[in-house]
Amino acid sequence: MTAAASVEAARRRTFAIISHPDAGKTTLTEKFLLYGGALTVGAGAVKARGGRRSATSDWMELEQQRGISITSTVLQFPYRGHVVNLLDTPGHRDFSEDTYRVLAAADAAVMVLDAAKGIEPQTLKLFEVCRARGLPLITFVNKWDRPGRDALELLDEITAQIGVEPAPVTWPVGRAGDFRGVVDRRGGRFVRFTRTARGATEAPEEIVDAERAASEEGEAWATASDELALLAEVGQSFDPELFRAGEASPTFFGSALTNFGVRLLLDAVVDLAPSPSPRLDEEGKPRPLDAAFSGFVFKVQANMDRAHRDRVAYLRVCSGRFHRGMVVTHAQTHRPFATKYATSVFGQERATVEEAYPGDVVGLVNAADVRVGDTLYLDEHVVYPGIPSFAPEHFAVARVRDSGRFKQFRTGIAQLDEEGVVQVLRHPDLGDQAPVLAAVGPMQFDVAVHRLTNEFGAPVELNPASWSVARRTDALSAAVLRPMRGVDVYARADGTLLALFESRYWLDRLAADQPDLTLEPLVAGTMAE
Ligand code: G4P
């Protein structure tokens, strides 16, 4: 007999690691795998760096050239009787829509900060998105083995910058650069760590009592004790309710490189992060975990494997049991969809997946008509809310360099639009001759140009456009807006009309002067545009 989906769901923890580039996301991912028994560090795992490790997560040439991970994959490993699903988010400097979509499939996130840098501005938006969505956030202050900032000061910065209250669960003994261990505030135990060669194996831990700690750690222990007394006084302690609401973030200190604090962090993911819960459908009705299979697509990726040109839709299971070969319904087209080619993706390696439960991610190969946000289900009809796209802030006009390649250009543009690599906007008069590519972060353009050139054989010219703000509008308002200066109206493939403004000031003035015009923000409440 197979277990009920709700029982399997209770064992699952599905989360993403988000960080600034270089804060240590890749290293931490590797160390999670090490502690999950899924990896021997150094054997070639998550990211190619300086040719030392082989690429698993990086599949595109562009990624390899830059040594960054642009696309995301899913890593699944067992840990303490649980099944951990780690969704990899793109590791580049820009905030991109891709990251946002991955977060839509996660039940929690681990935010990694570099102890010497704290919150860095480029990725602040990412953290704000988690905060705005109420996604439970666990904070890991990394690189404590290196000289860095003061722990209390870092906590203040988290509060001030993201508006989430950090609740230290562990507290470092020894200032940044002189890391001895952590006090686990849940029971007051001092956990002392020992380094291993190159951090290739788990860091041995020793529980040391206060008296011994005072005599052996001296000044470092005295400072930590004072700080702990201070924290107790201001009442900064972990509250599970506030964590689940995304308002307080249990905070851990450690060093991914030396494995200090990694086990405590992974334990926290299992012990504190929520397991998958019934997902709300479009009407706000929860679909019970034990209902028939259902899931939604949070990412579509084409041509991952040059050898077989294909298209993979990543689906997060929301209810029921998925088993390979089942024929499900694609809610948007009402068509049957055969799941014969279902895979799990571990880095670049694909393995056929036989079954999956709520919280798991399944890669559906050759999912031709399936788009980001779509729902698949068995038996009882369900449609999950789509994943809203972000208000683009960067715009560029695309033209094919060689008119003989126009067909390829058109195909490529449509494909990138469907995958959500960029948003494609068309002018009623120009259509596909000069579509506007719109993005949240400029890196999305690099990816689009690279793929159009290399994958579709359509080299393009991109000219930055002067618009900076987009608003959703309707046909009536569009007719009023079109003749005006400083604004133009373009359409998305789904027919949504977007008014593009050159300046925020002009938009505000127009909205004030003509309040009847339809000018709606694109993702209400999540982005400070
Ligand atoms: P990212 O994915 O967030 O971009 O960061 P990544 O893990 O690639 O780490 C960036 C750099 O920081 C790497 O150094 C890595 O070794 C280092 N690092 C990660 N965690 C720690 C830590 O806890 N302590 C210290 N001291 N360093 C850490 P690199 O020089 O760029 O690469 P490598 O050649 O050392 O691998």
Coordinates of C-alpha atoms and ligand atoms in Angstrom, one line a residue:
M1 CA 0.0 0.0 0.0
T2 CA 1.2 3.5 -0.7
A3 CA 1.2 6.1 2.0
A4 CA -1.4 8.9 2.0
A5 CA -0.2 12.0 0.2
S6 CA -0.7 14.0 3.4
V7 CA 1.7 11.6 5.3
E8 CA 4.3 12.0 2.6
A9 CA 3.8 15.8 2.5
A10 CA 4.4 16.0 6.2
R11 CA 7.9 14.6 5.6
R12 CA 8.7 17.2 2.9
R13 CA 10.5 20.5 3.3
T14 CA 10.6 22.5 0.1
F15 CA 12.7 25.6 0.2
A16 CA 15.0 27.9 -1.7
I17 CA 18.3 29.5 -0.7
I18 CA 18.5 33.2 -1.6
S19 CA 21.6 35.3 -1.3
H20 CA 23.8 38.0 -2.7
P21 CA 26.2 36.7 -5.2
D22 CA 29.3 35.5 -3.3
A23 CA 27.6 35.3 0.0
G24 CA 28.0 31.5 -0.1
K25 CA 24.8 30.0 -1.6
T26 CA 26.6 27.5 -3.7
T27 CA 28.9 26.5 -0.9
L28 CA 26.0 26.1 1.5
T29 CA 24.1 24.1 -1.1
E30 CA 27.0 21.7 -1.3
K31 CA 27.3 21.5 2.4
F32 CA 23.6 20.7 2.7
L33 CA 24.2 17.9 0.3
L34 CA 27.2 16.7 2.3
Y35 CA 25.1 16.6 5.5
G36 CA 22.3 14.9 3.6
G37 CA 24.8 12.3 2.5
A38 CA 24.1 13.1 -1.1
L39 CA 27.5 14.4 -2.1
T40 CA 31.2 14.1 -1.5
V41 CA 32.5 17.6 -1.6
G42 CA 35.1 18.2 -4.2
A43 CA 33.8 15.4 -6.3
G44 CA 32.1 17.9 -8.6
A45 CA 28.8 19.2 -7.6
V46 CA 27.0 22.3 -7.8
K47 CA 29.0 24.9 -9.7
A48 CA 32.0 25.0 -11.9
R49 CA 34.5 27.4 -10.6
G50 CA 37.9 27.9 -12.1
G51 CA 37.5 24.5 -13.7
R52 CA 37.9 22.8 -10.4
R53 CA 34.5 21.4 -10.2
S54 CA 32.4 20.1 -12.9
A55 CA 29.2 21.9 -13.9
T56 CA 26.0 20.4 -12.8
S57 CA 23.8 23.4 -12.2
D58 CA 25.2 25.4 -15.1
W59 CA 23.9 24.2 -18.4
M60 CA 24.1 27.2 -20.6
E61 CA 27.3 28.3 -22.3
L62 CA 26.6 31.8 -21.0
E63 CA 26.5 30.5 -17.5
Q64 CA 29.8 28.7 -18.0
Q65 CA 31.5 31.7 -19.5
R66 CA 30.4 33.8 -16.5
G67 CA 30.7 31.0 -13.9
I68 CA 27.3 31.8 -12.6
S69 CA 24.1 29.9 -12.4
I70 CA 21.3 31.5 -14.4
T71 CA 18.8 28.7 -14.5
S72 CA 17.6 26.8 -11.6
T73 CA 17.4 23.2 -10.8
V74 CA 16.0 21.1 -7.9
L75 CA 18.0 19.1 -5.5
Q76 CA 16.3 16.4 -3.5
F77 CA 17.9 14.5 -0.7
P78 CA 16.8 12.6 2.4
Y79 CA 17.7 14.0 5.8
R80 CA 16.6 12.6 9.2
G81 CA 13.7 10.7 7.8
H82 CA 12.5 13.7 5.8
V83 CA 12.7 14.5 2.2
V84 CA 14.4 17.9 1.5
N85 CA 13.6 19.6 -1.8
L86 CA 16.1 22.5 -2.4
L87 CA 15.1 24.7 -5.2
D88 CA 18.0 26.5 -6.7
T89 CA 17.5 30.1 -7.5
P90 CA 19.6 31.9 -10.2
G91 CA 22.8 33.3 -8.7
H92 CA 23.2 36.5 -10.6
R93 CA 23.3 40.0 -9.4
D94 CA 20.0 41.1 -10.9
F95 CA 16.8 40.3 -9.4
S96 CA 15.0 38.3 -12.1
E97 CA 11.5 37.0 -12.6
D98 CA 12.9 33.5 -12.7
T99 CA 13.8 33.8 -9.0
Y100 CA 10.4 35.1 -8.2
R101 CA 8.8 32.1 -9.9
V102 CA 11.0 29.7 -8.0
L103 CA 9.9 31.3 -4.7
A104 CA 6.3 30.7 -5.7
A105 CA 7.1 27.0 -5.5
A106 CA 8.9 27.2 -2.2
D107 CA 7.4 26.9 1.3
A108 CA 10.3 28.7 2.9
A109 CA 13.6 30.4 2.1
V110 CA 17.0 30.5 3.7
M111 CA 18.6 33.9 3.3
V112 CA 22.4 33.8 3.3
L113 CA 24.3 36.9 4.3
D114 CA 28.0 37.5 4.2
A115 CA 29.0 38.4 7.8
A116 CA 31.3 41.1 6.5
K117 CA 28.8 42.7 4.2
G118 CA 25.4 42.3 5.7
I119 CA 22.5 43.3 3.5
E120 CA 23.7 44.3 0.1
P121 CA 21.6 46.6 -2.0
Q122 CA 21.5 44.7 -5.3
T123 CA 19.5 41.8 -3.9
L124 CA 17.5 43.7 -1.3
K125 CA 14.5 43.4 -3.6
L126 CA 14.7 39.6 -3.4
F127 CA 14.4 39.6 0.3
E128 CA 11.7 42.2 0.2
V129 CA 9.7 39.9 -2.1
C130 CA 9.9 37.1 0.4
R131 CA 8.8 39.5 3.1
A132 CA 5.9 40.8 1.0
R133 CA 4.8 37.3 0.2
G134 CA 4.9 36.3 3.8
L135 CA 7.3 33.5 3.0
P136 CA 8.9 32.1 6.1
L137 CA 12.6 33.1 6.1
I138 CA 15.5 31.6 7.9
T139 CA 18.6 33.7 8.1
F140 CA 22.1 32.3 7.9
V141 CA 24.9 34.7 8.7
N142 CA 27.7 33.1 6.8
K143 CA 31.5 33.4 6.7
W144 CA 31.9 33.8 10.5
D145 CA 35.3 32.2 10.1
R146 CA 36.5 35.5 8.5
P147 CA 36.7 38.9 10.0
G148 CA 33.4 40.5 9.7
R149 CA 30.9 42.8 11.4
D150 CA 29.4 42.8 14.8
A151 CA 26.6 40.3 15.3
L152 CA 24.3 42.7 17.1
E153 CA 24.8 45.4 14.4
L154 CA 23.9 42.8 11.7
L155 CA 20.7 42.0 13.5
D156 CA 19.8 45.7 13.5
E157 CA 20.5 46.0 9.8
I158 CA 18.2 43.1 9.0
T159 CA 15.4 44.7 10.9
A160 CA 15.9 48.1 9.3
Q161 CA 16.4 47.0 5.7
I162 CA 13.9 44.2 5.2
G163 CA 11.5 44.8 8.0
V164 CA 11.7 41.2 9.2
E165 CA 12.6 40.7 12.9
P166 CA 15.7 38.5 13.2
A167 CA 15.4 36.0 16.1
P168 CA 18.8 34.6 16.9
V169 CA 18.5 30.8 17.5
T170 CA 22.2 30.3 17.7
W171 CA 24.7 32.9 18.9
P172 CA 28.4 32.9 17.9
V173 CA 31.1 32.4 20.4
G174 CA 34.2 34.2 19.2
R175 CA 33.9 37.3 17.0
A176 CA 33.8 37.0 13.2
G177 CA 37.2 35.7 12.2
D178 CA 37.8 33.9 15.5
F179 CA 34.9 31.4 15.4
R180 CA 34.8 28.8 18.2
G181 CA 31.2 27.6 18.2
V182 CA 27.6 28.7 18.9
V183 CA 25.3 28.8 21.8
D184 CA 22.0 27.2 20.9
R185 CA 19.6 29.5 22.7
R186 CA 16.9 26.9 22.7
G187 CA 18.6 25.1 25.6
G188 CA 21.6 27.2 26.3
R189 CA 24.1 24.6 25.2
F190 CA 27.5 25.6 23.8
V191 CA 28.3 23.7 20.6
R192 CA 32.0 23.9 19.9
F193 CA 33.2 23.1 16.4
T194 CA 36.4 21.6 15.0
R195 CA 37.7 22.3 11.5
T196 CA 38.3 19.4 9.1
A197 CA 40.7 19.5 6.2
R198 CA 39.1 21.7 3.5
G199 CA 35.7 21.3 5.1
A200 CA 35.4 18.0 3.1
T201 CA 33.7 16.1 6.0
E202 CA 31.3 17.1 8.6
A203 CA 32.7 19.4 11.3
P204 CA 32.9 17.5 14.6
E205 CA 30.8 19.1 17.4
E206 CA 31.3 19.0 21.1
I207 CA 28.9 20.1 23.7
V208 CA 30.8 22.1 26.3
D209 CA 29.3 23.2 29.6
A210 CA 29.4 26.8 30.8
E211 CA 32.2 26.3 33.4
R212 CA 34.5 24.7 31.0
A213 CA 33.6 27.1 28.2
A214 CA 34.5 30.0 30.6
S215 CA 37.9 28.6 31.4
E216 CA 38.7 27.4 27.9
E217 CA 37.3 30.2 25.7
G218 CA 38.0 33.1 28.1
E219 CA 37.2 36.5 26.6
A220 CA 35.2 35.0 23.7
W221 CA 32.9 33.2 26.1
A222 CA 32.5 36.3 28.4
T223 CA 31.5 38.5 25.4
A224 CA 29.0 35.9 24.1
S225 CA 27.5 35.6 27.6
D226 CA 27.1 39.4 27.8
E227 CA 25.5 39.5 24.4
L228 CA 23.2 36.6 25.2
A229 CA 22.1 38.4 28.4
L230 CA 21.3 41.5 26.4
L231 CA 19.3 39.5 23.8
A232 CA 17.3 37.9 26.7
E233 CA 16.6 41.3 28.1
V234 CA 15.3 42.8 24.8
G235 CA 13.2 39.6 24.4
Q236 CA 14.6 38.6 21.0
S237 CA 13.6 35.0 20.9
F238 CA 12.1 32.7 18.4
D239 CA 8.3 32.7 17.9
P240 CA 7.1 30.0 15.5
E241 CA 3.9 31.9 14.7
L242 CA 5.7 35.1 13.6
F243 CA 8.1 32.9 11.6
R244 CA 5.3 31.2 9.7
A245 CA 3.8 34.5 9.0
G246 CA 7.1 35.7 7.5
E247 CA 7.5 38.4 10.2
A248 CA 10.3 37.1 12.2
S249 CA 13.3 35.2 10.9
P250 CA 15.1 32.6 13.0
T251 CA 18.8 33.5 12.6
F252 CA 21.8 31.2 12.7
F253 CA 25.5 32.0 12.6
G254 CA 28.0 29.8 10.8
S255 CA 30.5 29.2 8.1
A256 CA 29.6 27.1 5.1
L257 CA 33.2 26.7 4.2
T258 CA 34.3 25.1 7.4
N259 CA 30.8 23.4 8.0
F260 CA 30.4 25.3 11.3
G261 CA 26.7 25.6 12.1
V262 CA 25.6 23.9 8.9
R263 CA 24.0 20.9 10.7
L264 CA 22.1 23.3 13.0
L265 CA 20.8 25.2 10.0
L266 CA 19.7 22.1 8.1
D267 CA 18.0 20.8 11.3
A268 CA 16.2 24.1 11.5
V269 CA 14.9 23.7 7.9
V270 CA 13.5 20.3 9.0
D271 CA 12.3 21.3 12.4
L272 CA 11.0 24.9 11.8
A273 CA 10.1 25.3 8.1
P274 CA 6.6 24.3 7.3
S275 CA 5.7 21.2 5.4
P276 CA 3.5 21.6 2.3
S277 CA 0.0 22.7 3.1
P278 CA -3.2 22.6 1.1
R279 CA -2.8 25.1 -1.7
L280 CA -5.5 27.6 -2.5
D281 CA -7.1 27.5 -5.9
E282 CA -8.2 30.4 -8.0
E283 CA -11.3 30.9 -5.9
G284 CA -9.4 30.7 -2.7
K285 CA -10.5 27.2 -1.8
P286 CA -7.9 24.9 -0.4
R287 CA -7.2 21.6 -2.3
P288 CA -6.7 19.0 0.4
L289 CA -3.3 17.2 0.3
D290 CA -5.1 13.9 -0.1
A291 CA -7.2 15.0 -3.0
A292 CA -6.4 13.6 -6.4
F293 CA -3.1 14.7 -8.0
S294 CA -2.6 18.3 -8.9
G295 CA 0.3 20.7 -9.3
F296 CA 1.3 23.9 -11.0
V297 CA 4.2 24.8 -13.3
F298 CA 6.6 27.4 -12.0
K299 CA 9.2 27.2 -14.6
V300 CA 9.6 26.2 -18.3
Q301 CA 13.0 25.6 -19.9
A302 CA 13.8 24.8 -23.4
N303 CA 16.8 23.1 -24.9
M304 CA 18.6 22.3 -21.7
D305 CA 20.2 19.5 -23.4
R306 CA 21.7 20.3 -26.7
A307 CA 21.7 16.7 -27.7
H308 CA 17.9 16.4 -27.5
R309 CA 16.1 19.6 -28.2
D310 CA 13.4 19.6 -25.6
R311 CA 11.3 21.6 -23.4
V312 CA 10.9 20.9 -19.7
A313 CA 8.1 22.2 -17.5
Y314 CA 8.9 22.1 -13.8
L315 CA 5.8 21.3 -11.8
R316 CA 5.4 21.5 -8.1
V317 CA 3.1 18.8 -6.8
C318 CA 0.3 20.3 -4.6
S319 CA -2.0 17.4 -3.9
G320 CA -2.2 13.7 -4.3
R321 CA 0.4 11.2 -5.5
F322 CA 2.0 11.6 -8.9
H323 CA 3.2 8.5 -10.7
R324 CA 4.9 8.5 -14.0
G325 CA 2.7 7.5 -16.9
M326 CA -0.5 8.9 -15.4
V327 CA -2.5 10.9 -17.8
V328 CA -3.5 14.2 -16.3
T329 CA -5.5 17.2 -17.5
H330 CA -4.0 20.5 -18.5
A331 CA -6.4 22.9 -16.9
Q332 CA -5.7 25.8 -19.3
T333 CA -6.4 23.8 -22.5
H334 CA -8.5 21.0 -21.0
R335 CA -6.3 18.6 -23.0
P336 CA -5.0 15.3 -21.6
F337 CA -1.3 15.3 -20.8
A338 CA 0.7 12.1 -20.6
T339 CA 3.5 12.1 -18.1
K340 CA 5.5 9.3 -19.6
Y341 CA 8.6 11.4 -19.6
A342 CA 8.8 12.7 -16.1
T343 CA 12.1 13.3 -14.6
S344 CA 13.6 14.6 -11.4
V345 CA 16.5 16.9 -12.0
F346 CA 19.5 16.7 -9.8
G347 CA 21.8 19.4 -11.0
Q348 CA 22.3 18.6 -14.7
E349 CA 21.6 14.9 -14.2
R350 CA 18.2 13.7 -15.0
A351 CA 16.7 10.6 -13.6
T352 CA 13.3 9.2 -14.4
V353 CA 11.0 9.9 -11.5
E354 CA 8.4 7.2 -10.7
E355 CA 6.4 9.0 -8.1
A356 CA 6.2 12.3 -6.3
Y357 CA 4.2 13.9 -3.5
P358 CA 3.1 17.4 -2.4
G359 CA 6.2 19.6 -2.2
D360 CA 8.2 17.6 -4.7
V361 CA 9.1 19.0 -8.1
V362 CA 8.8 17.0 -11.3
G363 CA 10.3 17.9 -14.6
L364 CA 7.9 17.1 -17.5
V365 CA 9.8 16.7 -20.7
N366 CA 8.2 17.8 -24.0
A367 CA 5.5 19.8 -22.3
A368 CA 4.8 21.7 -25.5
D369 CA 1.7 23.7 -24.5
V370 CA 2.3 24.1 -20.9
R371 CA 3.3 27.5 -19.6
V372 CA 4.5 29.1 -16.4
G373 CA 1.6 29.3 -14.0
D374 CA -0.5 26.5 -15.6
T375 CA -2.2 23.8 -13.6
L376 CA -2.2 20.0 -14.2
Y377 CA -4.6 17.8 -12.3
L378 CA -6.2 14.4 -12.1
D379 CA -10.0 13.8 -11.8
E380 CA -11.3 16.7 -9.8
H381 CA -10.9 20.0 -11.7
V382 CA -8.7 22.6 -10.1
V383 CA -7.0 25.8 -11.3
Y384 CA -4.3 27.4 -9.2
P385 CA -3.7 31.1 -9.4
G386 CA -1.1 32.1 -12.0
I387 CA 2.2 33.4 -11.0
P388 CA 2.0 37.2 -11.5
S389 CA 4.7 38.7 -13.7
F390 CA 6.6 41.6 -12.3
A391 CA 6.5 45.2 -13.4
P392 CA 9.3 45.4 -15.9
E393 CA 11.8 48.2 -15.4
H394 CA 14.1 47.7 -18.4
F395 CA 13.0 47.8 -22.0
A396 CA 14.8 47.3 -25.3
V397 CA 13.7 47.1 -28.9
A398 CA 14.8 43.9 -30.6
R399 CA 15.5 43.5 -34.3
V400 CA 16.8 40.6 -36.3
R401 CA 20.2 41.5 -37.9
D402 CA 19.6 39.4 -41.0
S403 CA 16.1 39.6 -42.4
G404 CA 16.6 36.1 -43.9
R405 CA 16.5 34.8 -40.3
F406 CA 13.2 36.5 -39.5
K407 CA 11.3 33.2 -39.1
Q408 CA 13.8 31.9 -36.6
F409 CA 13.7 35.3 -34.8
R410 CA 10.0 35.0 -34.4
T411 CA 10.1 31.5 -33.2
G412 CA 12.8 32.4 -30.7
I413 CA 11.0 35.4 -29.4
A414 CA 7.8 33.5 -28.9
Q415 CA 9.7 30.7 -27.1
L416 CA 11.5 33.1 -24.7
D417 CA 8.3 34.8 -24.0
E418 CA 6.6 31.6 -23.1
E419 CA 9.5 30.6 -20.9
G420 CA 9.4 34.0 -19.3
V421 CA 13.0 34.7 -20.0
V422 CA 11.8 38.1 -20.9
Q423 CA 8.4 39.6 -21.5
V424 CA 7.7 40.3 -25.1
L425 CA 5.6 43.4 -26.0
R426 CA 4.3 44.1 -29.4
H427 CA 3.2 47.4 -31.0
P428 CA 0.0 47.0 -33.1
D429 CA 1.8 48.6 -36.1
L430 CA 5.2 46.9 -35.8
G431 CA 4.3 43.4 -34.4
D432 CA 7.2 41.0 -34.6
Q433 CA 9.3 43.4 -36.7
A434 CA 10.4 45.3 -33.6
P435 CA 9.1 43.7 -30.5
V436 CA 10.0 45.3 -27.2
L437 CA 11.7 43.0 -24.7
A438 CA 10.9 43.9 -21.1
A439 CA 12.7 42.7 -18.1
V440 CA 13.0 43.1 -14.3
G441 CA 16.8 42.9 -14.4
P442 CA 19.0 43.7 -17.4
M443 CA 20.7 40.3 -17.2
Q444 CA 17.6 38.9 -18.7
F445 CA 18.5 40.7 -21.9
D446 CA 21.9 39.0 -22.1
V447 CA 20.3 35.6 -21.8
A448 CA 17.7 36.5 -24.5
V449 CA 20.4 37.7 -26.9
H450 CA 22.6 34.7 -26.3
R451 CA 19.8 32.3 -26.8
L452 CA 18.4 33.9 -29.9
T453 CA 21.8 33.9 -31.5
N454 CA 23.0 30.5 -30.4
E455 CA 19.9 28.4 -30.1
F456 CA 17.6 29.8 -32.7
G457 CA 20.2 31.1 -35.2
A458 CA 18.8 34.6 -35.2
P459 CA 21.4 37.2 -34.2
V460 CA 19.7 40.3 -32.9
E461 CA 20.3 43.9 -32.3
L462 CA 18.9 45.3 -29.0
N463 CA 18.4 49.0 -28.6
P464 CA 17.6 50.3 -25.1
A465 CA 14.3 52.1 -25.0
S466 CA 13.6 55.1 -22.8
W467 CA 10.6 53.8 -20.9
S468 CA 11.0 53.1 -17.3
V469 CA 7.6 52.4 -15.9
A470 CA 4.8 50.1 -17.1
R471 CA 1.1 50.1 -16.1
R472 CA -1.7 47.8 -17.2
T473 CA -4.3 49.6 -19.2
D474 CA -7.4 48.7 -21.3
A475 CA -8.5 49.4 -24.9
L476 CA -10.4 52.6 -24.0
S477 CA -7.6 54.2 -22.1
A478 CA -5.1 53.0 -24.7
A479 CA -6.9 55.0 -27.4
V480 CA -6.5 58.1 -25.2
L481 CA -2.8 57.4 -24.3
R482 CA -1.5 56.5 -27.8
P483 CA -1.4 60.0 -29.3
M484 CA 0.3 61.4 -26.2
R485 CA 4.0 62.1 -25.9
G486 CA 6.1 60.3 -23.5
V487 CA 3.9 57.2 -23.4
D488 CA 3.1 54.3 -25.7
V489 CA 0.9 51.3 -25.5
Y490 CA 2.1 47.8 -26.3
A491 CA 0.4 44.4 -26.0
R492 CA 1.6 41.1 -24.4
A493 CA 1.0 37.8 -26.2
D494 CA -2.0 37.2 -23.9
G495 CA -3.6 40.4 -25.0
T496 CA -2.8 42.5 -21.9
L497 CA -2.2 46.1 -22.8
L498 CA 0.7 47.9 -21.1
A499 CA 1.2 51.6 -21.1
L500 CA 4.9 52.4 -21.0
F501 CA 6.0 55.7 -19.6
E502 CA 9.3 57.5 -20.0
S503 CA 9.1 59.0 -16.5
R504 CA 7.4 58.2 -13.3
Y505 CA 6.7 61.9 -12.9
W506 CA 4.7 62.0 -16.2
L507 CA 2.8 58.9 -15.2
D508 CA 1.8 60.4 -11.8
R509 CA 0.8 63.7 -13.4
L510 CA -1.3 62.0 -16.0
A511 CA -3.0 59.7 -13.4
A512 CA -3.8 62.8 -11.3
D513 CA -5.1 64.9 -14.2
Q514 CA -7.2 62.1 -15.8
P515 CA -8.2 59.8 -12.9
D516 CA -10.6 57.9 -15.3
L517 CA -7.7 56.4 -17.2
T518 CA -7.0 52.7 -16.4
L519 CA -3.4 52.6 -15.1
E520 CA -2.9 49.7 -12.8
P521 CA 0.3 48.6 -11.2
L522 CA 1.4 45.2 -12.4
V523 CA 2.0 43.3 -9.2
A524 CA 0.1 45.1 -6.6
G525 CA 1.6 45.2 -3.2
T526 CA 4.8 43.2 -3.8
M527 CA 7.1 45.6 -5.5
A528 CA 8.2 49.1 -4.6
E529 CA 8.2 50.4 -8.1
Ligands
G4P1 P1 27.4 32.3 -4.2 O1 27.0 30.9 -4.7 O2 26.5 32.9 -3.2 O3 27.8 33.2 -5.3 O4 28.8 32.0 -3.3 P2 29.8 30.9 -3.3 O5 29.3 29.7 -2.5 O6 30.3 30.6 -4.7 O7 30.9 31.5 -2.4 C1 31.6 32.7 -2.9 C2 33.0 32.6 -2.3 O8 32.9 32.7 -0.9 C3 33.8 31.4 -2.6 O9 35.2 31.7 -2.7 C4 33.6 30.5 -1.4 O10 34.6 29.6 -1.2 C5 33.6 31.6 -0.3 N1 32.9 31.1 0.9 C6 31.6 30.6 1.0 N2 31.3 30.3 2.2 C7 32.3 30.7 3.0 C8 32.6 30.7 4.4 O11 31.8 30.3 5.2 N3 33.8 31.2 4.8 C9 34.7 31.7 3.9 N4 35.8 32.2 4.4 N5 34.5 31.7 2.6 C10 33.3 31.2 2.1 P3 35.9 31.9 -4.0 O12 37.3 32.3 -3.7 O13 35.2 32.7 -5.0 O14 35.9 30.4 -4.6 P4 36.8 29.2 -4.2 O15 37.8 29.1 -5.2 O16 37.2 29.4 -2.8 O17 35.8 28.0 -4.3

